């Protein structure tokens, strides 16, 4: 049984990272219903396994997210079509279909580039850009120093830019390791 | 569009580099391109989380009222002093009983019935005190009248 303090901590964890976890899962699965289901499952596991968390809570949460995604991909082994994820709601795509198509292609290249990052850059970039975590929190979660987080983040963004804005080719982007 | 504060967070700890201006703009784009679950979806997840927490959270009893606290403390105190109070009552009762027995006139005393506990000793063969006639060895009626 959880104490009222545990409940408050878990609710605070969801308020702080629920949206970011959902975004990360959605970016990886590209299916809104599936992303909602996996995100819910992640936080249900947080509740059920709360007593097993002995170290950094965010790192533990992140490990659950990665594990659930890996389990999903292992079980399903399917890839969603390019238009499974709707564009941001504040953009008027009907007014400029060409711009909408360009943004869709940009989104796809961004997704491929993010997926191509090796660890720890992959986790670091997603924690920074999707979960809005500070360098101190990321450092604690990944076992790095805050200064090293800044350096790795800079290097990863630079590499992402090269991958996204590079020559538009049909060749898949190979995995790159950013130390 | 990412706010200046958001961009500052995204570029936190970056080393100085000539391409940082363009990288900052690109970082803002990465942040803007982030897909998000809808608000209703996040609310549904929150509801599921809340339901699971309800099942697994121990809710303590309502805090005791001041009267309940007082009663609890009073009972605990009474339980502690009860043996001593009983012993004190027994002592007091015993003392009262002894005092009563000693001071009441005609009360039975350990020395025998009808005898007063005083420092005065009845005079032997006092005048006007009929003495107990001694029996006549010859069997006649006792003298004295």
PDB file of C-alpha atoms in Angstrom, chain B residues 10 43 46 50 55 63 66 72 79 90 93 97 99 113 132 140 143:
ATOM      1  CA  UNK B  10      17.304  24.215 -24.407  1.00  0.00           C
ATOM      2  CA  UNK B  43      -6.867  13.809 -18.748  1.00  0.00           C
ATOM      3  CA  UNK B  46      -4.677  11.162 -15.251  1.00  0.00           C
ATOM      4  CA  UNK B  50      -5.969   8.423 -10.027  1.00  0.00           C
ATOM      5  CA  UNK B  55      -6.816   1.268  -5.101  1.00  0.00           C
ATOM      6  CA  UNK B  63      -7.606  12.572  12.919  1.00  0.00           C
ATOM      7  CA  UNK B  66      -9.758  16.959  20.979  1.00  0.00           C
ATOM      8  CA  UNK B  72      -7.664   8.620  25.559  1.00  0.00           C
ATOM      9  CA  UNK B  79      -4.998   2.745  34.101  1.00  0.00           C
ATOM     10  CA  UNK B  90      -6.884  -0.059  51.248  1.00  0.00           C
ATOM     11  CA  UNK B  93      -9.613   2.005  54.961  1.00  0.00           C
ATOM     12  CA  UNK B  97     -10.912   0.669  60.754  1.00  0.00           C
ATOM     13  CA  UNK B  99      -8.769   3.930  64.502  1.00  0.00           C
ATOM     14  CA  UNK B 113     -13.779  -8.692  76.450  1.00  0.00           C
ATOM     15  CA  UNK B 132     -16.477 -11.968  94.898  1.00  0.00           C
ATOM     16  CA  UNK B 140     -21.749 -23.796 103.121  1.00  0.00           C
ATOM     17  CA  UNK B 143     -20.735 -15.426 103.378  1.00  0.00           C
TER      18      UNK B 143
END
